CSV table of C-alpha atoms and ligand atoms in Angstrom, one decimal:
chain,number,residue,atom,x,y,z
A,22,UNK,CA,2.8,78.0,-39.6
A,23,UNK,CA,0.3,78.0,-42.4
A,24,UNK,CA,0.4,80.7,-45.0
A,25,UNK,CA,-2.1,81.8,-47.6
A,26,UNK,CA,-1.3,81.5,-51.3
A,27,UNK,CA,0.4,84.7,-52.5
A,28,UNK,CA,0.7,86.4,-55.9
A,29,UNK,CA,4.3,85.2,-55.7
A,30,UNK,CA,2.8,81.7,-56.3
A,31,UNK,CA,4.8,79.8,-53.8
A,32,UNK,CA,5.3,81.4,-50.3
A,33,UNK,CA,8.4,83.4,-50.8
A,34,UNK,CA,10.1,82.7,-47.5
A,35,UNK,CA,10.1,80.9,-44.2
A,36,UNK,CA,10.1,83.3,-41.1
A,37,UNK,CA,13.4,83.5,-39.4
A,38,UNK,CA,13.3,82.6,-35.7
A,39,UNK,CA,14.5,84.6,-32.7
A,40,UNK,CA,15.1,81.6,-30.4
A,41,UNK,CA,15.2,81.1,-26.6
A,42,UNK,CA,18.9,80.2,-27.1
A,43,UNK,CA,19.6,83.5,-28.8
A,44,UNK,CA,17.7,85.3,-26.0
A,45,UNK,CA,19.8,83.6,-23.4
A,46,UNK,CA,22.7,85.6,-24.7
A,47,UNK,CA,21.0,88.9,-23.9
A,48,UNK,CA,22.8,90.7,-21.1
A,49,UNK,CA,21.8,94.0,-19.6
A,50,UNK,CA,24.6,96.5,-18.8
A,51,UNK,CA,27.1,95.5,-21.5
A,52,UNK,CA,28.5,99.0,-22.2
A,53,UNK,CA,28.5,98.4,-26.0
A,54,UNK,CA,24.7,97.8,-26.0
A,55,UNK,CA,23.5,100.0,-23.1
A,56,UNK,CA,22.1,103.4,-23.4
A,57,UNK,CA,24.0,106.0,-21.2
A,58,UNK,CA,22.2,107.0,-18.0
A,59,UNK,CA,19.6,109.7,-18.6
A,60,UNK,CA,19.8,112.4,-15.9
A,61,UNK,CA,16.6,113.1,-13.8
A,62,UNK,CA,17.2,116.8,-14.7
A,63,UNK,CA,16.1,116.4,-18.3
A,64,UNK,CA,14.3,119.3,-20.0
A,65,UNK,CA,10.7,118.7,-21.3
A,66,UNK,CA,9.4,119.6,-24.8
A,67,UNK,CA,6.1,120.7,-23.4
A,68,UNK,CA,4.2,121.2,-20.0
A,69,UNK,CA,0.9,120.8,-21.9
A,70,UNK,CA,1.4,117.4,-23.5
A,71,UNK,CA,3.2,114.1,-23.1
A,72,UNK,CA,4.9,112.8,-26.2
A,73,UNK,CA,6.3,109.3,-26.7
A,74,UNK,CA,6.8,107.4,-30.1
A,75,UNK,CA,8.6,109.8,-32.4
A,76,UNK,CA,8.3,109.4,-36.2
A,77,UNK,CA,10.7,111.6,-38.2
A,78,UNK,CA,9.6,112.7,-41.7
A,79,UNK,CA,11.5,110.5,-44.2
A,80,UNK,CA,11.5,109.5,-47.8
A,81,UNK,CA,10.5,106.0,-48.9
A,82,UNK,CA,14.1,104.8,-48.8
A,83,UNK,CA,14.4,105.6,-45.1
A,84,UNK,CA,16.4,108.9,-45.3
A,85,UNK,CA,15.4,111.5,-42.7
A,86,UNK,CA,14.2,114.5,-44.8
A,87,UNK,CA,13.8,118.2,-44.0
A,88,UNK,CA,11.7,120.4,-46.3
A,89,UNK,CA,13.0,123.9,-47.1
A,90,UNK,CA,15.4,123.6,-44.3
A,91,UNK,CA,12.7,122.6,-41.7
A,92,UNK,CA,12.9,119.3,-39.9
A,93,UNK,CA,9.6,117.7,-39.1
A,94,UNK,CA,8.7,115.0,-36.6
A,95,UNK,CA,5.4,113.3,-35.8
A,96,UNK,CA,4.8,112.1,-32.2
A,97,UNK,CA,2.1,110.2,-30.3
A,98,UNK,CA,0.8,112.8,-28.0
A,99,UNK,CA,-1.6,113.1,-25.1
A,100,UNK,CA,-2.7,116.1,-23.0
A,101,UNK,CA,-1.2,116.4,-19.5
A,102,UNK,CA,-4.0,116.9,-16.8
A,103,UNK,CA,-2.3,118.6,-13.8
A,104,UNK,CA,-5.6,120.3,-12.9
A,105,UNK,CA,-8.1,117.5,-13.7
A,106,UNK,CA,-9.8,116.2,-10.5
A,107,UNK,CA,-9.6,112.8,-12.1
A,108,UNK,CA,-5.8,112.8,-11.8
A,109,UNK,CA,-5.5,114.2,-8.2
A,110,UNK,CA,-4.4,111.7,-5.5
A,111,UNK,CA,-5.9,111.5,-2.0
A,112,UNK,CA,-3.8,114.5,-0.9
A,113,UNK,CA,-5.0,116.6,-3.8
A,114,UNK,CA,-1.6,116.3,-5.6
A,115,UNK,CA,-1.4,115.6,-9.3
A,116,UNK,CA,-0.9,111.9,-10.0
A,117,UNK,CA,1.4,112.2,-13.0
A,118,UNK,CA,2.2,108.5,-13.0
A,119,UNK,CA,-1.5,107.6,-13.5
A,120,UNK,CA,-2.0,110.3,-16.1
A,121,UNK,CA,1.1,109.0,-18.0
A,122,UNK,CA,0.1,105.4,-17.7
A,123,UNK,CA,-3.4,106.2,-19.2
A,124,UNK,CA,-1.9,108.0,-22.2
A,125,UNK,CA,-2.3,105.1,-24.7
A,126,UNK,CA,-6.0,105.3,-24.6
A,127,UNK,CA,-6.1,109.0,-25.8
A,128,UNK,CA,-3.0,109.0,-28.1
A,129,UNK,CA,-3.2,111.5,-31.0
A,130,UNK,CA,-0.8,112.2,-33.8
A,131,UNK,CA,0.9,115.7,-33.4
A,132,UNK,CA,3.7,117.3,-35.3
A,133,UNK,CA,6.7,119.5,-34.4
A,134,UNK,CA,9.2,121.5,-36.5
A,135,UNK,CA,12.7,122.8,-36.1
A,136,UNK,CA,15.5,124.6,-37.9
A,137,UNK,CA,18.2,122.8,-36.0
A,138,UNK,CA,17.1,119.2,-35.8
A,139,UNK,CA,16.3,119.8,-32.1
A,140,UNK,CA,14.5,122.6,-30.0
A,141,UNK,CA,11.2,121.4,-31.5
A,142,UNK,CA,8.2,123.7,-31.8
A,143,UNK,CA,4.8,122.4,-31.5
A,144,UNK,CA,2.8,122.5,-34.8
A,145,UNK,CA,-0.4,120.9,-33.5
A,146,UNK,CA,-2.6,117.9,-34.4
A,147,UNK,CA,-2.1,116.3,-37.8
A,148,UNK,CA,-5.8,115.3,-38.2
A,149,UNK,CA,-8.7,117.3,-36.9
A,150,UNK,CA,-10.9,115.7,-34.3
A,151,UNK,CA,-13.3,113.3,-36.0
A,152,UNK,CA,-11.1,112.6,-39.0
A,153,UNK,CA,-9.5,109.4,-37.7
A,154,UNK,CA,-12.1,106.6,-37.4
A,155,UNK,CA,-11.1,105.2,-34.0
A,156,UNK,CA,-10.3,106.6,-30.5
A,157,UNK,CA,-6.6,105.9,-30.6
A,158,UNK,CA,-4.1,107.1,-33.2
A,159,UNK,CA,-1.1,104.8,-32.8
A,160,UNK,CA,2.3,104.7,-34.3
A,161,UNK,CA,3.3,104.7,-38.0
A,162,UNK,CA,5.4,106.5,-40.5
A,163,UNK,CA,5.1,109.8,-42.3
A,164,UNK,CA,6.6,109.6,-45.9
A,165,UNK,CA,7.5,112.7,-47.9
A,166,UNK,CA,6.3,111.7,-51.4
A,167,UNK,CA,7.6,114.5,-53.7
A,168,UNK,CA,8.7,118.1,-54.2
A,169,UNK,CA,5.1,119.3,-53.9
A,170,UNK,CA,5.3,118.4,-50.3
A,171,UNK,CA,2.7,115.6,-50.3
A,172,UNK,CA,3.0,113.3,-47.3
A,173,UNK,CA,1.4,109.9,-46.8
A,174,UNK,CA,1.0,109.2,-43.1
A,175,UNK,CA,0.7,105.5,-42.4
A,176,UNK,CA,-0.5,104.8,-38.9
A,177,UNK,CA,-2.6,102.4,-36.8
A,178,UNK,CA,-6.3,103.2,-36.1
A,179,UNK,CA,-7.0,101.5,-32.8
A,180,UNK,CA,-10.2,101.0,-30.6
A,181,UNK,CA,-12.3,99.4,-31.9
A,182,UNK,CA,-10.0,96.9,-33.5
A,183,UNK,CA,-6.6,97.7,-35.0
A,184,UNK,CA,-6.3,98.6,-38.7
A,185,UNK,CA,-3.3,99.8,-40.7
A,186,UNK,CA,-4.5,103.0,-42.4
A,187,UNK,CA,-3.1,105.9,-44.3
A,188,UNK,CA,-4.0,109.5,-44.8
A,189,UNK,CA,-2.5,111.9,-47.4
A,190,UNK,CA,-1.8,115.5,-46.8
A,191,UNK,CA,0.8,118.2,-47.5
A,192,UNK,CA,3.6,120.0,-45.7
A,193,UNK,CA,3.7,123.7,-46.2
A,194,UNK,CA,6.6,125.9,-45.1
A,195,UNK,CA,7.1,129.6,-44.5
A,196,UNK,CA,10.1,131.6,-43.1
A,197,UNK,CA,8.4,131.2,-39.7
A,198,UNK,CA,7.5,127.6,-39.6
A,199,UNK,CA,5.7,124.6,-40.9
A,200,UNK,CA,2.1,123.6,-41.2
A,201,UNK,CA,0.4,120.4,-42.3
A,202,UNK,CA,-2.7,120.7,-44.5
A,203,UNK,CA,-5.1,118.1,-45.8
A,204,UNK,CA,-4.9,114.9,-43.8
A,205,UNK,CA,-8.8,114.7,-44.1
A,206,UNK,CA,-9.5,111.3,-45.6
A,207,UNK,CA,-8.3,108.1,-43.8
A,208,UNK,CA,-8.0,105.0,-46.0
A,209,UNK,CA,-8.1,101.6,-44.3
A,210,UNK,CA,-5.5,99.3,-45.7
A,211,UNK,CA,-5.6,95.9,-43.9
A,212,UNK,CA,-6.2,94.1,-40.6
A,213,UNK,CA,-4.9,90.9,-39.1
A,214,UNK,CA,-6.2,87.9,-41.0
A,215,UNK,CA,-6.2,85.1,-38.3
A,216,UNK,CA,-4.2,82.9,-40.7
A,217,UNK,CA,-0.7,84.4,-40.6
A,218,UNK,CA,-1.4,87.2,-38.1
A,219,UNK,CA,-3.3,86.8,-34.8
A,220,UNK,CA,-6.6,88.6,-34.5
A,221,UNK,CA,-8.4,90.1,-31.5
A,222,UNK,CA,-10.8,87.1,-31.5
A,223,UNK,CA,-7.9,84.7,-31.1
A,224,UNK,CA,-6.2,86.8,-28.4
A,225,UNK,CA,-7.5,89.8,-26.6
A,226,UNK,CA,-3.8,90.9,-26.0
A,227,UNK,CA,-3.0,90.7,-29.8
A,228,UNK,CA,-0.7,93.3,-31.3
A,229,UNK,CA,-1.2,94.5,-34.9
A,230,UNK,CA,0.2,97.9,-35.6
A,231,UNK,CA,3.1,100.3,-36.4
A,232,UNK,CA,3.4,100.3,-40.2
A,233,UNK,CA,6.8,101.1,-41.7
A,234,UNK,CA,6.6,101.3,-45.6
A,235,UNK,CA,9.8,101.1,-47.6
A,236,UNK,CA,11.2,100.4,-51.1
A,237,UNK,CA,13.5,97.4,-51.2
A,238,UNK,CA,16.8,98.7,-52.4
A,239,UNK,CA,17.5,95.4,-54.3
A,240,UNK,CA,14.1,94.6,-56.0
A,241,UNK,CA,12.7,98.1,-56.1
A,242,UNK,CA,9.2,97.0,-54.9
A,243,UNK,CA,7.1,98.7,-52.2
A,244,UNK,CA,6.8,96.8,-48.9
A,245,UNK,CA,5.7,97.5,-45.4
A,246,UNK,CA,6.8,96.2,-42.1
A,247,UNK,CA,4.5,96.0,-39.1
A,248,UNK,CA,4.2,94.5,-35.7
A,249,UNK,CA,2.0,91.4,-35.2
A,250,UNK,CA,1.6,88.2,-33.3
A,251,UNK,CA,1.6,84.8,-35.0
A,252,UNK,CA,-1.9,83.6,-35.8
A,253,UNK,CA,-3.7,81.0,-33.6
A,254,UNK,CA,-5.8,80.8,-30.5
A,255,UNK,CA,-4.0,82.2,-27.4
A,256,UNK,CA,-2.2,79.2,-25.7
A,257,UNK,CA,-2.3,77.0,-28.8
A,258,UNK,CA,1.3,77.8,-30.0
A,259,UNK,CA,4.0,75.1,-29.8
A,260,UNK,CA,7.4,76.0,-28.5
A,261,UNK,CA,9.4,73.2,-30.1
A,262,UNK,CA,13.0,72.4,-30.8
A,263,UNK,CA,13.3,75.1,-33.5
A,264,UNK,CA,11.9,77.9,-31.2
A,265,UNK,CA,14.1,76.7,-28.3
A,266,UNK,CA,17.3,76.6,-30.3
A,267,UNK,CA,20.6,75.2,-29.1
A,268,UNK,CA,20.3,75.5,-25.3
A,269,UNK,CA,22.6,74.1,-22.6
A,270,UNK,CA,21.4,71.1,-20.6
A,271,UNK,CA,18.9,72.2,-18.0
A,272,UNK,CA,17.4,74.9,-20.2
A,273,UNK,CA,14.8,72.8,-22.1
A,274,UNK,CA,11.9,73.7,-19.8
A,275,UNK,CA,9.8,76.4,-21.6
A,276,UNK,CA,7.3,77.0,-18.8
A,277,UNK,CA,4.4,79.0,-20.1
A,278,UNK,CA,6.3,80.6,-22.9
A,279,UNK,CA,3.7,79.5,-25.5
A,280,UNK,CA,1.8,82.7,-24.6
A,281,UNK,CA,4.5,84.9,-26.1
A,282,UNK,CA,4.1,85.0,-29.9
A,283,UNK,CA,5.5,88.2,-31.3
A,284,UNK,CA,6.4,88.6,-34.9
A,285,UNK,CA,7.6,91.2,-37.4
A,286,UNK,CA,5.0,91.2,-40.3
A,287,UNK,CA,5.6,92.2,-43.9
A,288,UNK,CA,3.2,93.1,-46.7
A,289,UNK,CA,3.8,93.9,-50.4
A,290,UNK,CA,2.0,96.6,-52.4
A,291,UNK,CA,0.1,95.6,-55.5
A,292,UNK,CA,0.2,99.1,-56.8
A,293,UNK,CA,2.7,102.0,-56.9
A,294,UNK,CA,0.7,104.3,-54.7
A,295,UNK,CA,0.6,101.9,-51.7
A,296,UNK,CA,-3.2,101.8,-51.6
A,297,UNK,CA,-3.5,98.0,-52.1
A,298,UNK,CA,-1.5,95.6,-50.0
A,299,UNK,CA,-1.0,91.8,-49.7
A,300,UNK,CA,0.2,90.5,-46.4
A,301,UNK,CA,3.0,87.9,-46.6
A,302,UNK,CA,4.2,85.5,-43.8
A,303,UNK,CA,6.2,87.2,-41.0
A,304,UNK,CA,9.9,88.0,-41.6
A,305,UNK,CA,10.7,87.1,-38.0
A,306,UNK,CA,8.9,85.2,-35.2
A,307,UNK,CA,9.7,85.2,-31.5
A,308,UNK,CA,7.3,82.4,-30.3
A,309,UNK,CA,8.4,81.2,-26.9
A,310,UNK,CA,10.7,84.3,-26.5
A,311,UNK,CA,8.8,87.5,-26.4
A,312,UNK,CA,5.2,88.8,-27.0
A,313,UNK,CA,6.0,92.2,-28.6
A,314,UNK,CA,8.3,93.2,-31.4
A,315,UNK,CA,7.1,96.8,-31.9
A,316,UNK,CA,7.8,99.5,-34.4
A,317,UNK,CA,9.9,97.3,-36.8
A,318,UNK,CA,12.1,99.3,-39.2
A,319,UNK,CA,15.1,98.8,-41.4
A,320,UNK,CA,18.5,100.4,-42.0
A,321,UNK,CA,19.9,99.4,-45.4
A,322,UNK,CA,23.7,99.4,-45.1
A,323,UNK,CA,26.6,97.7,-46.9
A,324,UNK,CA,24.1,95.7,-49.1
A,325,UNK,CA,22.6,94.2,-45.9
A,326,UNK,CA,19.1,94.4,-44.3
A,327,UNK,CA,19.3,95.6,-40.7
A,328,UNK,CA,16.0,94.9,-39.1
A,329,UNK,CA,15.3,96.7,-35.8
A,330,UNK,CA,12.4,96.3,-33.4
A,331,UNK,CA,11.6,97.5,-29.9
A,332,UNK,CA,10.7,95.3,-27.0
A,333,UNK,CA,10.1,95.2,-23.2
A,334,UNK,CA,11.3,93.2,-20.2
A,335,UNK,CA,7.7,92.5,-19.2
A,336,UNK,CA,6.9,90.9,-22.6
A,337,UNK,CA,9.7,88.3,-22.4
A,338,UNK,CA,8.6,84.6,-21.9
A,339,UNK,CA,9.3,82.5,-18.9
A,340,UNK,CA,13.0,81.7,-18.5
A,341,UNK,CA,14.4,84.4,-20.7
A,342,UNK,CA,14.7,88.2,-20.1
A,343,UNK,CA,16.3,91.3,-21.3
A,344,UNK,CA,16.1,95.1,-21.0
A,345,UNK,CA,13.6,97.4,-22.5
A,346,UNK,CA,15.2,98.8,-25.7
A,347,UNK,CA,15.8,98.1,-29.4
A,348,UNK,CA,16.8,94.7,-30.8
A,349,UNK,CA,18.2,94.0,-34.2
A,350,UNK,CA,18.7,91.2,-36.8
A,351,UNK,CA,20.6,91.2,-40.1
A,352,UNK,CA,20.2,89.4,-43.5
A,353,UNK,CA,21.7,89.5,-46.9
A,354,UNK,CA,18.3,89.6,-48.6
A,355,UNK,CA,14.9,91.0,-47.6
A,356,UNK,CA,13.3,87.7,-46.9
A,357,UNK,CA,16.2,86.5,-44.7
A,358,UNK,CA,17.4,84.3,-43.1
A,359,UNK,CA,17.9,86.9,-40.3
A,360,UNK,CA,20.6,86.5,-37.7
A,361,UNK,CA,20.4,88.3,-34.3
A,362,UNK,CA,22.9,91.2,-34.0
A,363,UNK,CA,25.5,90.8,-31.3
A,364,UNK,CA,24.5,87.1,-31.1
A,365,UNK,CA,21.6,87.9,-28.9
A,366,UNK,CA,19.6,90.6,-30.8
A,367,UNK,CA,20.2,93.3,-28.1
A,368,UNK,CA,21.4,96.6,-29.7
A,369,UNK,CA,20.5,99.3,-27.2
A,370,UNK,CA,19.0,98.5,-23.8
A,371,UNK,CA,18.3,100.5,-20.7
A,372,UNK,CA,20.8,100.2,-17.8
A,373,UNK,CA,19.5,98.0,-15.0
A,374,UNK,CA,19.7,100.9,-12.6
A,375,UNK,CA,17.2,102.8,-14.7
A,376,UNK,CA,15.2,100.1,-16.4
A,377,UNK,CA,12.4,102.4,-17.7
A,378,UNK,CA,14.5,105.5,-18.6
A,379,UNK,CA,13.7,105.3,-22.4
A,380,UNK,CA,11.7,103.4,-24.9
A,381,UNK,CA,10.5,103.4,-28.6
A,382,UNK,CA,13.9,103.6,-30.2
A,383,UNK,CA,14.2,104.4,-33.8
A,384,UNK,CA,17.5,103.7,-35.5
A,385,UNK,CA,18.1,106.0,-38.4
A,386,UNK,CA,20.3,105.3,-41.4
A,387,UNK,CA,23.0,107.7,-40.1
A,388,UNK,CA,23.4,105.5,-36.9
A,389,UNK,CA,21.6,108.0,-34.7
A,390,UNK,CA,19.0,106.4,-32.4
A,391,UNK,CA,16.1,108.6,-31.1
A,392,UNK,CA,13.8,107.5,-28.2
A,393,UNK,CA,11.6,109.1,-25.5
A,394,UNK,CA,12.1,109.4,-21.8
A,395,UNK,CA,9.6,107.2,-19.9
A,396,UNK,CA,10.6,107.5,-16.2
A,397,UNK,CA,13.9,108.2,-14.4
A,398,UNK,CA,14.6,107.5,-10.7
A,399,UNK,CA,15.2,110.6,-8.6
A,400,UNK,CA,16.3,109.2,-5.3
A,401,UNK,CA,18.8,106.4,-6.0
A,402,UNK,CA,16.5,103.7,-4.6
A,403,UNK,CA,14.1,103.7,-7.6
A,404,UNK,CA,11.0,104.4,-5.3
A,405,UNK,CA,10.8,108.0,-6.5
A,406,UNK,CA,10.6,108.7,-10.2
A,407,UNK,CA,10.2,111.5,-12.6
A,408,UNK,CA,7.9,110.9,-15.6
A,409,UNK,CA,9.3,112.0,-18.9
A,410,UNK,CA,6.9,112.2,-21.9
A,411,UNK,CA,9.6,114.0,-23.8
A,412,UNK,CA,12.5,113.4,-26.1
A,413,UNK,CA,15.6,111.4,-24.7
A,414,UNK,CA,19.2,112.2,-25.7
A,415,UNK,CA,20.0,110.8,-29.0
A,416,UNK,CA,22.5,108.0,-29.1
A,417,UNK,CA,25.0,107.2,-31.8
A,418,UNK,CA,25.7,103.5,-32.7
A,419,UNK,CA,28.0,102.0,-35.2
A,420,UNK,CA,26.8,99.0,-37.2
A,421,UNK,CA,29.6,96.7,-38.3
A,422,UNK,CA,28.7,93.4,-39.9
A,423,UNK,CA,26.8,91.4,-37.3
A,424,UNK,CA,27.8,93.6,-34.5
A,425,UNK,CA,26.8,97.1,-33.2
A,426,UNK,CA,28.6,99.5,-30.7
A,427,UNK,CA,27.4,102.5,-28.7
A,428,UNK,CA,29.7,105.2,-29.8
A,429,UNK,CA,28.2,108.6,-29.1
A,430,UNK,CA,25.6,110.7,-27.2
A,431,UNK,CA,23.9,113.8,-28.5
A,432,UNK,CA,21.4,116.4,-27.4
A,433,UNK,CA,17.8,115.7,-26.3
A,434,UNK,CA,15.7,114.9,-29.3
A,435,UNK,CA,18.5,115.5,-31.9
A,436,UNK,CA,17.2,114.2,-35.2
A,437,UNK,CA,19.2,116.0,-38.0
A,438,UNK,CA,18.1,115.7,-41.6
A,439,UNK,CA,20.0,113.4,-44.0
A,440,UNK,CA,18.7,115.3,-47.0
A,441,UNK,CA,16.8,118.5,-47.6
A,442,UNK,CA,14.0,118.8,-50.2
A,443,UNK,CA,13.2,122.2,-51.7
A,444,UNK,CA,9.5,122.4,-52.3
A,445,UNK,CA,8.2,123.6,-55.7
B,517,LIG,C1,5.4,101.7,-28.6
B,517,LIG,C2,3.9,101.5,-28.7
B,517,LIG,C3,3.6,101.3,-30.2
B,517,LIG,C4,2.1,101.7,-30.3
B,517,LIG,C5,2.1,102.9,-29.3
B,517,LIG,C6,0.9,103.0,-28.4
B,517,LIG,O1,5.8,102.6,-27.6
B,517,LIG,O2,3.4,100.5,-27.9
B,517,LIG,O3,3.7,99.9,-30.5
B,517,LIG,O4,1.8,102.1,-31.6
B,517,LIG,O5,3.2,102.7,-28.4
B,517,LIG,O6,0.9,104.0,-27.5
C-alpha cells in the first residue's frame, strides 16, 4: 500500500497482516477462548434506554480510573420505544428487535456512575442536543486529564461523514453522585484521507471510527488507534500471497474476499494536548480476511503491546469465519510486527449456541473484559430471542506471552477502578 510522507521522514513501519491462514485457525467453542453462556434471565440497566458500546473513564496510560471513589462509564445509548406506533408490529405488539436494530442511527453518548464498579446509575447525556455536529455520536474514549477532573472525550461524529473529534469537559462529584459539565465545544481532528484509509467516496460501506488515544509506554509520545479500511476503490484490493499466508493445498481460492479490507489505524499527535494529529499507515490490516476491526485498544503488559479489536462473523471474507467477539495480536514494539494471539487471533468469542449473546468487548489492563448483551435465545432453538441493550457479565482472561485463557466470570457490568483520583 502507498503511504504519505510523514514527519518521521521515512514511513516508520509496514502494517502487520492478519492472514487467511491465521484465520483458518479460528475455532468457535474452544473453552479457553469462549465467553460463558449468558442466561436469558439477565437484568437490564434501564427500561428507558438501550446501551451498547461501553467506555470506562481511564487515564492516558489505559488505567481504569475512579474519581473521589466514583466509577464512571460512558455508553452509546438510544431511547427504547415501547409505545411508539412506529415500533408496533401487525398485532400491536412492541417490535423490540426492530427498535434495537435501528439504534445506531440515533446513538448518543450517555454516562453512568457507581460506588461499587457495578449497579450503575444513569447520569444523563454527555453533550446537550445540538452540541455534536452530526446525527450519530459513535464510540470513542473518555480520558481523565488531571486532578481538576478535566476529561477529553474522543469520539466519532457520524452522518454526514465520519470524523474523529474531541470535546473537553469536567467531571464533578458530590457525596450523592457524579455530573459532567462543559462538553460544549466539539473539535474535529481528522477524517479518512483516501491514501492510507478508505473514504466514503471509495466505498459506501467504509469504516472510520472508534478513537483510542494512549501514551506509548516506551517512547512516551501521544498516539491514537482507530478503526479503518485500507484505502482504495471498493473491489480494487488484491488478495495476494502475503494476505493469503501459508495455507494448505486446496485453500488458495480467495473468492470475493477482496471486498473485506479492515485495518487498525494509528495517528501520532504533533502537540501535547492532542489537538493536532498526523495519520500514519495502519498497524494491522485484514485484507481478504475481515471487513471490520472495530474499537481497537491496547493492554501494555510484560513490556509487550497487546492489541485488541472486536469483529463479527458477518464481516469475515469468503472461505474464512469466526465468532463475534474480541481478537488480539501481540508485538514487542508499538509498530510491530504483530502476531495473532493463540495463533488465530481469537481471544473471546461467543459460543456457537448463542452467536449474538455479547459484543463490543473491551479488554482492560487488569484482564477484565466488559461487553454488552445483544440477544440471547429463550427457547433452545434460537427462533425466540431476548434483546439485551444492557451490560453483559464481565469475563476475566489471563494473558500469557502469545496465549490467552478465560479464567473467571464476574457480575453484570463489573468494571472496577484500577486507581482512584482525588479531585482538587
Ligand atoms: C461497535 C460499533 C462501533 C461504532 C458503534 C456504532 O459495536 O459498531 O464500531 O462506533 O458500534 O453504534
